[in-house]
Amino acid sequence: MFIVLLIVLAWLFASQVSALSQTEAHSYNTITWGPCPETLPAPGLKCAKLLVPLDWDHPDGEKIELGMAKLPAQDPENRIGSLFINPGGPGYPATKEVSDIGLGTNGYTGDEIKRRFDIIGLDPRGVGLSTRVRCDLDLWNRRMSLFPTNEASFRQMVQFYQELSANCRNLTGPLMDHLDTIQVVKDLEAVRVALGNEKINWLGMSYGTMIGTQYAYLYPKNIRSMILDSNLQHYQDEASMLLSEATTYEATLMRFFNWCETANRTTCVLSGQNIAEIWNELLVTAAKMPIPAPRCGTMCRANVNAEEIRFGAQVLLFNASAWSTLGSAIHNATKGDATALSTYLATGDAFGDSMLFAFLATICNDFPTERKSFAHLQAKQVEAAVFAPLTRGASAAYMVQSACIGWRHRNNNPPQMTQIKGAPKVLVVNGIYDPSTSYAWAMGVSGQFVNLTVPAPGTVLNS
């Protein structure tokens, strides 16, 4: 049975590559750059759109728009090529990331990169300037627990996400069936061809690493260079995925506690206190009665419960420069103001809302939940609470494995082991204390690149 499955998977991937080679011969429009919308205010930024097939298996069918932004190379005579950047999500608009680079508010691209490369942000389908996922605001903003405690609350959760996915499908249309990463990768290749067929330079972070690895599998010879930072491993068991993320979040939170306890009070307002104890007491308080979030307005939920605090703190751990903010957020929440830990709401801003809507619409296609009973989910809760008692497993992986039970999706891009051959100059990077993407995932991703040379086990670069 296992051998037959391998043969079937090999045939499926061969079929994808064959279909792809046929679409590559399809006539693409050239890209004409023009002004950007006011939401992308960086000086000199240029924007464009490209029509591509809704379904790459039927390239002559319905079309959708891909939106992109470009910071032109500052030294065009010594230009090397185009550097595509994807900041992850799925759902974060790459166009906004490039605009922030142009404004100087995002500093991970140095002056030499800006001088020698056109920096391009391509919004994946469903997001930002591209044809967007649309959902009803009131339905999306409805509070729903992802930690059901019995069969009745489990059915309520599943029914909610069934209703939500049906609503988004009704408002979005057939795009909802074509949001998997294979489709996104084929979009990227279409843009590369339309820009003049240069080999691609790719910087992918978080979910952007998955776009990168799947692009490298399908188009290894079209890559000039690739950096994969904070890696999302596609091929893994549900339990492994959940525990890997839950434990890396837990370890990073504990590292934050230790940092804050020994910092000065200017850096962390909770300095000198037992922050783990404060954290646990805060969760007990919020479980009894949600804590007000008075400064939210329409941007985030008016109060915050314990489950939302556990989910919300993960985001504030992404960047060590925000750890002071997390310390203040916890302190303020103990004083009755949990605004900084509140859940963001859809507001009616189509560009911004697409960041929220596209997450489940994409991730449920790439990571469909196979274990769908309350007993399965309860077992995950128990296991996560053992290995991650501070957060009890609240994480992006848990969100996917609970919400996607009810979310209607096509299994177009199921997790499967792939070996990537012939891709040059791939750099795989991951932090040990990354609250979302486990270092173990980076090891798994690096293992997909057959010819990749990696440092000896245990090599650590500190910054």
mmCIF file of C-alpha atoms in Angstrom, residues 26 208 229:
data_model
loop_
_atom_site.group_PDB
_atom_site.id
_atom_site.type_symbol
_atom_site.label_atom_id
_atom_site.label_comp_id
_atom_site.label_asym_id
_atom_site.label_seq_id
_atom_site.Cartn_x
_atom_site.Cartn_y
_atom_site.Cartn_z
ATOM 1 C CA HIS A 26 0.777 30.423 -22.799
ATOM 2 C CA GLY A 208 7.180 32.817 2.242
ATOM 3 C CA ASP A 229 14.155 32.615 6.805
#
